[in-house]
C-alpha positions as a printed Julia matrix, in Angstrom:
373×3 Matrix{Float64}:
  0.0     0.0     0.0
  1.36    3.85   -0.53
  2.86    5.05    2.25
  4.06    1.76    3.98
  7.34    1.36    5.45
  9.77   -0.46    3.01
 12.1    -2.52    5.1
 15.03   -4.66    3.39
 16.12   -7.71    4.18
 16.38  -11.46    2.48
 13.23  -13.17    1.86
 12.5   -15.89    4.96
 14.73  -16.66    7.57
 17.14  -19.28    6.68
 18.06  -21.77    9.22
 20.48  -22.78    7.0
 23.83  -20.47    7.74
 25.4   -20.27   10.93
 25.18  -16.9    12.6
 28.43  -14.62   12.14
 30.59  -11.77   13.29
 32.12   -9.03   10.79
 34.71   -6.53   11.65
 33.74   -3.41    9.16
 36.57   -0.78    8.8
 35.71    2.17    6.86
 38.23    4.92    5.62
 37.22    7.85    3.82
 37.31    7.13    0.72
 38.87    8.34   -3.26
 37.41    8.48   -6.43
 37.42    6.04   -8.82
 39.76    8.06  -11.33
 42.37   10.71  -11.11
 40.39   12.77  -13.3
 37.65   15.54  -12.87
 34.95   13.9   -13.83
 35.48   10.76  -11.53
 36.75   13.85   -8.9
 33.18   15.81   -9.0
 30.71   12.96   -7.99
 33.12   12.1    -4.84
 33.81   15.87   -3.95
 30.25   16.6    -4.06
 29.33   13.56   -1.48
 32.21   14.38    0.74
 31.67   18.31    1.2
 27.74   17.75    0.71
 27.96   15.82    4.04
 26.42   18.03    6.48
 28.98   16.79    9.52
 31.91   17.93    7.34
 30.61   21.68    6.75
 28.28   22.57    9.74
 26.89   25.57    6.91
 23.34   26.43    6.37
 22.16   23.9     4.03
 20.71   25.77    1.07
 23.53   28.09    1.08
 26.31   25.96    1.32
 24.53   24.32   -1.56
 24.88   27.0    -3.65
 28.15   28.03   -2.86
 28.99   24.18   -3.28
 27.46   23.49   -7.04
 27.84   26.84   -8.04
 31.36   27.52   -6.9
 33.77   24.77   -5.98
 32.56   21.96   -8.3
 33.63   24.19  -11.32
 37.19   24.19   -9.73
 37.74   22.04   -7.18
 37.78   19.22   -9.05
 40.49   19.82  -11.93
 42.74   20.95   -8.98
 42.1    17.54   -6.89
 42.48   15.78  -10.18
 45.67   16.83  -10.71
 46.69   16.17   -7.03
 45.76   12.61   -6.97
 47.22   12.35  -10.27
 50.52   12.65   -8.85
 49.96    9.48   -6.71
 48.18    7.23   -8.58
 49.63    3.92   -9.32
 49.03    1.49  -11.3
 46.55   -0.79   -9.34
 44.72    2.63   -8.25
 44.25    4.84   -5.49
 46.75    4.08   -2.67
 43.65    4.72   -0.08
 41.82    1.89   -1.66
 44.83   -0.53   -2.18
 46.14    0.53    0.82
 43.01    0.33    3.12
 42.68   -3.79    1.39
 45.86   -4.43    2.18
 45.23   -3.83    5.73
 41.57   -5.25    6.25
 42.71   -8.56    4.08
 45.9    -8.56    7.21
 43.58   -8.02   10.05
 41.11  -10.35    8.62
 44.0   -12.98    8.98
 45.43  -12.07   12.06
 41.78  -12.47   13.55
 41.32  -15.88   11.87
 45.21  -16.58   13.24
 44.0   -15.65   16.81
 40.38  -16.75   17.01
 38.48  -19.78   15.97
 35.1   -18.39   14.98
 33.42  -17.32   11.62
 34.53  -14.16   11.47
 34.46  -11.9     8.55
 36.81   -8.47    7.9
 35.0    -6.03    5.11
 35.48   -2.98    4.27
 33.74    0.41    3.28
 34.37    4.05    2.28
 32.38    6.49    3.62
 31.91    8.7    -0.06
 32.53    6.71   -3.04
 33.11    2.89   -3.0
 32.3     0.25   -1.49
 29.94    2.28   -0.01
 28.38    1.71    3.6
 25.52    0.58    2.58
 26.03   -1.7    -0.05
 28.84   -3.97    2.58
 26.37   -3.89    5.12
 23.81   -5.35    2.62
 26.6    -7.95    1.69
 27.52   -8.55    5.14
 23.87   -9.58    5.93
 23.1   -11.88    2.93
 26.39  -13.62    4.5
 24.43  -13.95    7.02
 26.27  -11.5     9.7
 24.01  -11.15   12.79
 27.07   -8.88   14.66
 28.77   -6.5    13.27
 31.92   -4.05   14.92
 32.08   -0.96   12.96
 35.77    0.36   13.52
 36.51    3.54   11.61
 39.93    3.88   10.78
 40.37    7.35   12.26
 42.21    7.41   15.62
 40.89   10.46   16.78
 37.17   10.87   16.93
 35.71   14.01   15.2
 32.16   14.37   14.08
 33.59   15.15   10.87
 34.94   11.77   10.58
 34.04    9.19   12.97
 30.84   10.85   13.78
 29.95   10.89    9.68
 30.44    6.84    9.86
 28.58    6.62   12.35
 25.63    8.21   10.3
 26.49    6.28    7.56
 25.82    3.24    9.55
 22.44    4.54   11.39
 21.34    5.2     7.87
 22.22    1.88    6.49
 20.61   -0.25    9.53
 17.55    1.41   10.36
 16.21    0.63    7.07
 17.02   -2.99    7.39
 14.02   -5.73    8.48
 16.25   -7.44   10.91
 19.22   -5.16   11.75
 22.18   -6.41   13.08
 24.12   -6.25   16.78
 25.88   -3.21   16.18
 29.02   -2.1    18.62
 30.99    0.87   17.33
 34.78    1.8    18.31
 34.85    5.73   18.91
 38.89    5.83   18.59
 41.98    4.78   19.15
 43.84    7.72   20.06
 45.77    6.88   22.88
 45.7     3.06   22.89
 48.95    1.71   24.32
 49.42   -0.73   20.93
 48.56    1.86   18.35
 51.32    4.62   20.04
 53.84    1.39   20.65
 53.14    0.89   16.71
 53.87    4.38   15.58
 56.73    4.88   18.12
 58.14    1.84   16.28
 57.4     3.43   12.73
 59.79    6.37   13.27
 62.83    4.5    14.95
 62.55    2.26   12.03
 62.42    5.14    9.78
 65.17    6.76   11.83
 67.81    3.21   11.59
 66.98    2.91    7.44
 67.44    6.85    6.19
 68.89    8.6     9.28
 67.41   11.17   11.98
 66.17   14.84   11.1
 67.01   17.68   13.43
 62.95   17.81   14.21
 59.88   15.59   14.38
 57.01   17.3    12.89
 53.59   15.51   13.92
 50.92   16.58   11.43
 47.31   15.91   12.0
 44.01   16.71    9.88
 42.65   19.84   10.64
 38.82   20.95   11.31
 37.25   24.29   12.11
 38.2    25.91   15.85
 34.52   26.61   15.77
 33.91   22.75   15.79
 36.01   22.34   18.8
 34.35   25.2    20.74
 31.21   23.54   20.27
 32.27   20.07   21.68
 34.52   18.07   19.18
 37.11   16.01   21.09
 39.31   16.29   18.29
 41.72   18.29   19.42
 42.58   17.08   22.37
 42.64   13.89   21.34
 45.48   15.17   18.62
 47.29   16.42   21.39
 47.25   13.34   23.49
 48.35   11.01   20.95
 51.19   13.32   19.97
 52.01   13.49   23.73
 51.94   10.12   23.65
 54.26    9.7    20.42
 56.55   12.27   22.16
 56.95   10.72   25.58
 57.39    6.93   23.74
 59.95    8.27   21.53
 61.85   10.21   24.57
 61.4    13.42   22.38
 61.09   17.01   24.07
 58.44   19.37   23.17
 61.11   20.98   21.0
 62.45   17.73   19.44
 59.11   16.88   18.53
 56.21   19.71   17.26
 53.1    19.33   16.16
 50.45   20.86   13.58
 47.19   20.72   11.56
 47.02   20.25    7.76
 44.85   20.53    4.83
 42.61   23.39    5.68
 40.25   25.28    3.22
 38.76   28.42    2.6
 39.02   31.35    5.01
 37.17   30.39    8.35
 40.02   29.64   11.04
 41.51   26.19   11.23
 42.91   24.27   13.96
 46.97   25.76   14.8
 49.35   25.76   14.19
 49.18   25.37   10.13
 51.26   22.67    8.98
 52.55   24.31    5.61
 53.24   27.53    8.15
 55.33   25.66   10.35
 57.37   23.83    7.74
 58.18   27.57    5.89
 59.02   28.44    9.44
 61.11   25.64    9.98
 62.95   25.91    6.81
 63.7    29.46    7.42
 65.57   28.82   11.14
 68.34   27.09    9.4
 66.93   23.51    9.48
 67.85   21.29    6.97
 66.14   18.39    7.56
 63.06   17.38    9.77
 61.27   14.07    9.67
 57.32   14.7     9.34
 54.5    11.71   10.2
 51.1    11.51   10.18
 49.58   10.19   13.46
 45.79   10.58   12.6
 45.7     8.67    8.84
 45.76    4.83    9.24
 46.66    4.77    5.61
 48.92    6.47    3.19
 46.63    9.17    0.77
 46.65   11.92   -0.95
 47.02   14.18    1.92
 50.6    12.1     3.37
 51.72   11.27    0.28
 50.77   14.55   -2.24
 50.09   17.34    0.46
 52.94   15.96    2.83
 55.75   14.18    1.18
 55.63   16.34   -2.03
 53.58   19.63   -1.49
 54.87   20.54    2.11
 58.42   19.66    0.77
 58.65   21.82   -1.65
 57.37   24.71    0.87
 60.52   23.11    3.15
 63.16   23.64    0.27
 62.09   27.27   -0.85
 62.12   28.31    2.35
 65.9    27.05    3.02
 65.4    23.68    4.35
 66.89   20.66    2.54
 64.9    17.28    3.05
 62.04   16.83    4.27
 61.48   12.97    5.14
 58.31   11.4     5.48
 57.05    8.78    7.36
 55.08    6.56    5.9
 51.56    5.68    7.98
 51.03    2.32    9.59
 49.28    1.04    6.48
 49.11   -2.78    6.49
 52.46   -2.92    8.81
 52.06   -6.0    11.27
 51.86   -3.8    14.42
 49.61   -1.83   12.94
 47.16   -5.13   12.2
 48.22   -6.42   15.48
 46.98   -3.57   17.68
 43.83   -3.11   15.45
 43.33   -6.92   16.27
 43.68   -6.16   20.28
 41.11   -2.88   19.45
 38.91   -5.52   18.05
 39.31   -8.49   20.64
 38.91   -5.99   23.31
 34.99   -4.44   21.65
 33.5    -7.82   20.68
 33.82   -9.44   24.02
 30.93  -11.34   24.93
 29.92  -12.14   21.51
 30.79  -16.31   20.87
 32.16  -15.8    17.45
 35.27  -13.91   18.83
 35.23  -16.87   21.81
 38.6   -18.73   22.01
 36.35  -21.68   22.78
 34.42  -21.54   19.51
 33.44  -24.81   18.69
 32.13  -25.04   15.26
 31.02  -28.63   14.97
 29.23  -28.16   18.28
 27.69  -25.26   16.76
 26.9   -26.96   13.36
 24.71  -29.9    15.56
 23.05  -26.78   17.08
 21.9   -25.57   13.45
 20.83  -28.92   12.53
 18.71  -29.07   15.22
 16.9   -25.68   14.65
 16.76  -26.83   11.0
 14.67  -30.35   12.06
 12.58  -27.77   14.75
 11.81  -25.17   12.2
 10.74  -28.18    9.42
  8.68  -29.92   11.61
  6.59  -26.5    12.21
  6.37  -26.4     9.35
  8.67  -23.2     8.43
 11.12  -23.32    5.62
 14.4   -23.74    6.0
């Protein structure tokens, strides 16, 4: 009838598939081509999304389709361009490479059926469409980790809506835990401590560690965003693990846009400033990107060191992000161990031919009443 509720979901229940767990990690996302017209469609889902510019809606609208997607996207275009390879975007390679590692480091340390997907909150695989996947597989739990460290609204928090969006419209949603961030968990700092020595022993030590995070809006902050502190933490953190002082190791926000004031200090500021003391080589990392992108490896490693070297500076060495590395997968396995407790797929004492009788048996109960199985 017009007008009634439209809820998705597989037709019958099947007692045929044991129940299962899914660990979904979603990262931002990229567009499908480094051109503008693959560019357009992704920019306008990322800055349409209402949690990444807190604007009045019809004007931002404007300003957004009448403005910055005639220019935006030849400029990004060009960006990503610069770091495409030849299997793709190094988000999307990048973020496979690591859920394919957790998936078997999970597998490795637990017994249970126990699936690793993974999503991009603008572009694809979209949200909705693994969630959809995840539940013809028939996933009755599901962990949503986001792979931002730090919690913002304008990252985790957008996720989070993605996912609200996705289940409610399902006919038989699944248990749904969520992992806010990772900021200051003892595996993930032990992980990116170990990054920099390592980077330190293979191309030699810079005269300063520069620890550049995404920046958002102060105005987001002032109105309740744990973002930056969380920033600060983890680079306190970093600092204290690598036995760095506050002057041996500085921190700063990147990638800002248009004039409303950012989070400080500005990264490309600091690195002019840097290269103008005399410095000739500083080491810069990326605490709050689990995987390489086009803001490490384009704004970072080639836009930022360019600003280093015209400003009298030398090298500017990056350090790569965690990416699939295997303390990286190992602490995001403890992050997941430690969220799904209770639930008897991530049991060490998962016993699946005790569990297959158990199915059988609901099978014979459900035929006998006459339901299909």
């Amino acid at each position: 009838m017009p007008g009634t509720p439209n809820y998705t979901g597989l037709n019958g229940h099947s007692h045929d598939l044991p129940a299962k767990a899914a660990v979904l990690l979603v990262n931002l996302g990229t567009p499908e081509a480094p051109t503008a017209a693959a560019v357009r469609p992704y920019l306008a889902e990322f800055l349409g999304d209402p949690r990444v510019i807190e604007y009045p809606r019809l004007l931002w609208k404007l300003i957004l389709h009448g403005v910055i997607l005639r220019i935006r996207p030849k400029r990004s275009a060009h960006a990503y361009q610069r770091i495409w390879t030849a299997e793709g975007s190094p988000l999307r390679t990048g973020s496979e490479a690591l859920a394919a590692a957790l998936g078997a480091e999970l597998a490795r340390r637990r017994p249970g059926p126990v699936t690793v997907a993974l999503a991009m909150r603008y572009g694809k695989p979209s949200v909705a469409a693994t969630v959809a996947k995840l539940q013809r597989e028939g996933v009755r739990r599901l962990l949503v980790l986001p792979l931002y460290p730090q919690y913002s609204a304008t990252s985790t928090g957008s996720v989070f809506d993605a996912v609200a969006d996705t289940v409610k419209g399902l006919r038989w949603p699944p248990e749904l835990r969520q992992v806010n961030d990772y900021h200051d968990h003892p595996a993930y700092i032990a992980a990116l401590a170990d990054s920099v020595r390592a980077h330190w022993a293979a191309n030699g030590r810079g005269e300063k560690l520069l620890m550049s995070f995404h920046g958002i809006p102060e105005r987001y902050v002032r109105s309740g965003d744990p973002y930056y502190c969380q920033c600060h933490a983890t680079a306190r953190l970093l600092r204290e693990a690598l036995g760095l002082s506050e002057e041996e190791a500085l921190f700063s926000f990147q990638s800002r846009v248009g004039r409303e004031r950012w989070l400080h200090p500005y990264t490309d500021e600091t690195i002019r400033a840097l290269g103008a003391s005399g410095l000739k080589r500083i080491d810069v990392i990326s605490p709050g990107f689990a995987v390489d992108c086009l803001e490490t490896l384009e704004e970072i490693a080639m836009q930022n060191a360019e600003f280093f070297r015209e400003a009298g500076g030398e090298t500017l060495s990056y350090i790569p992000c965690l990416n699939s590395a295997p303390a990286h997968v190992a602490a995001l396995a403890d992050l997941v161990l430690t969220h799904s407790q209770g639930w008897p797929e991530f049991d060490p004492a998962y016993d699946a031919a005790a569990e297959a009788v158990k199915l059988a048996a609901a099978r014979e109960r459900a035929r006998k009443a006459g339901a299909g199985a």
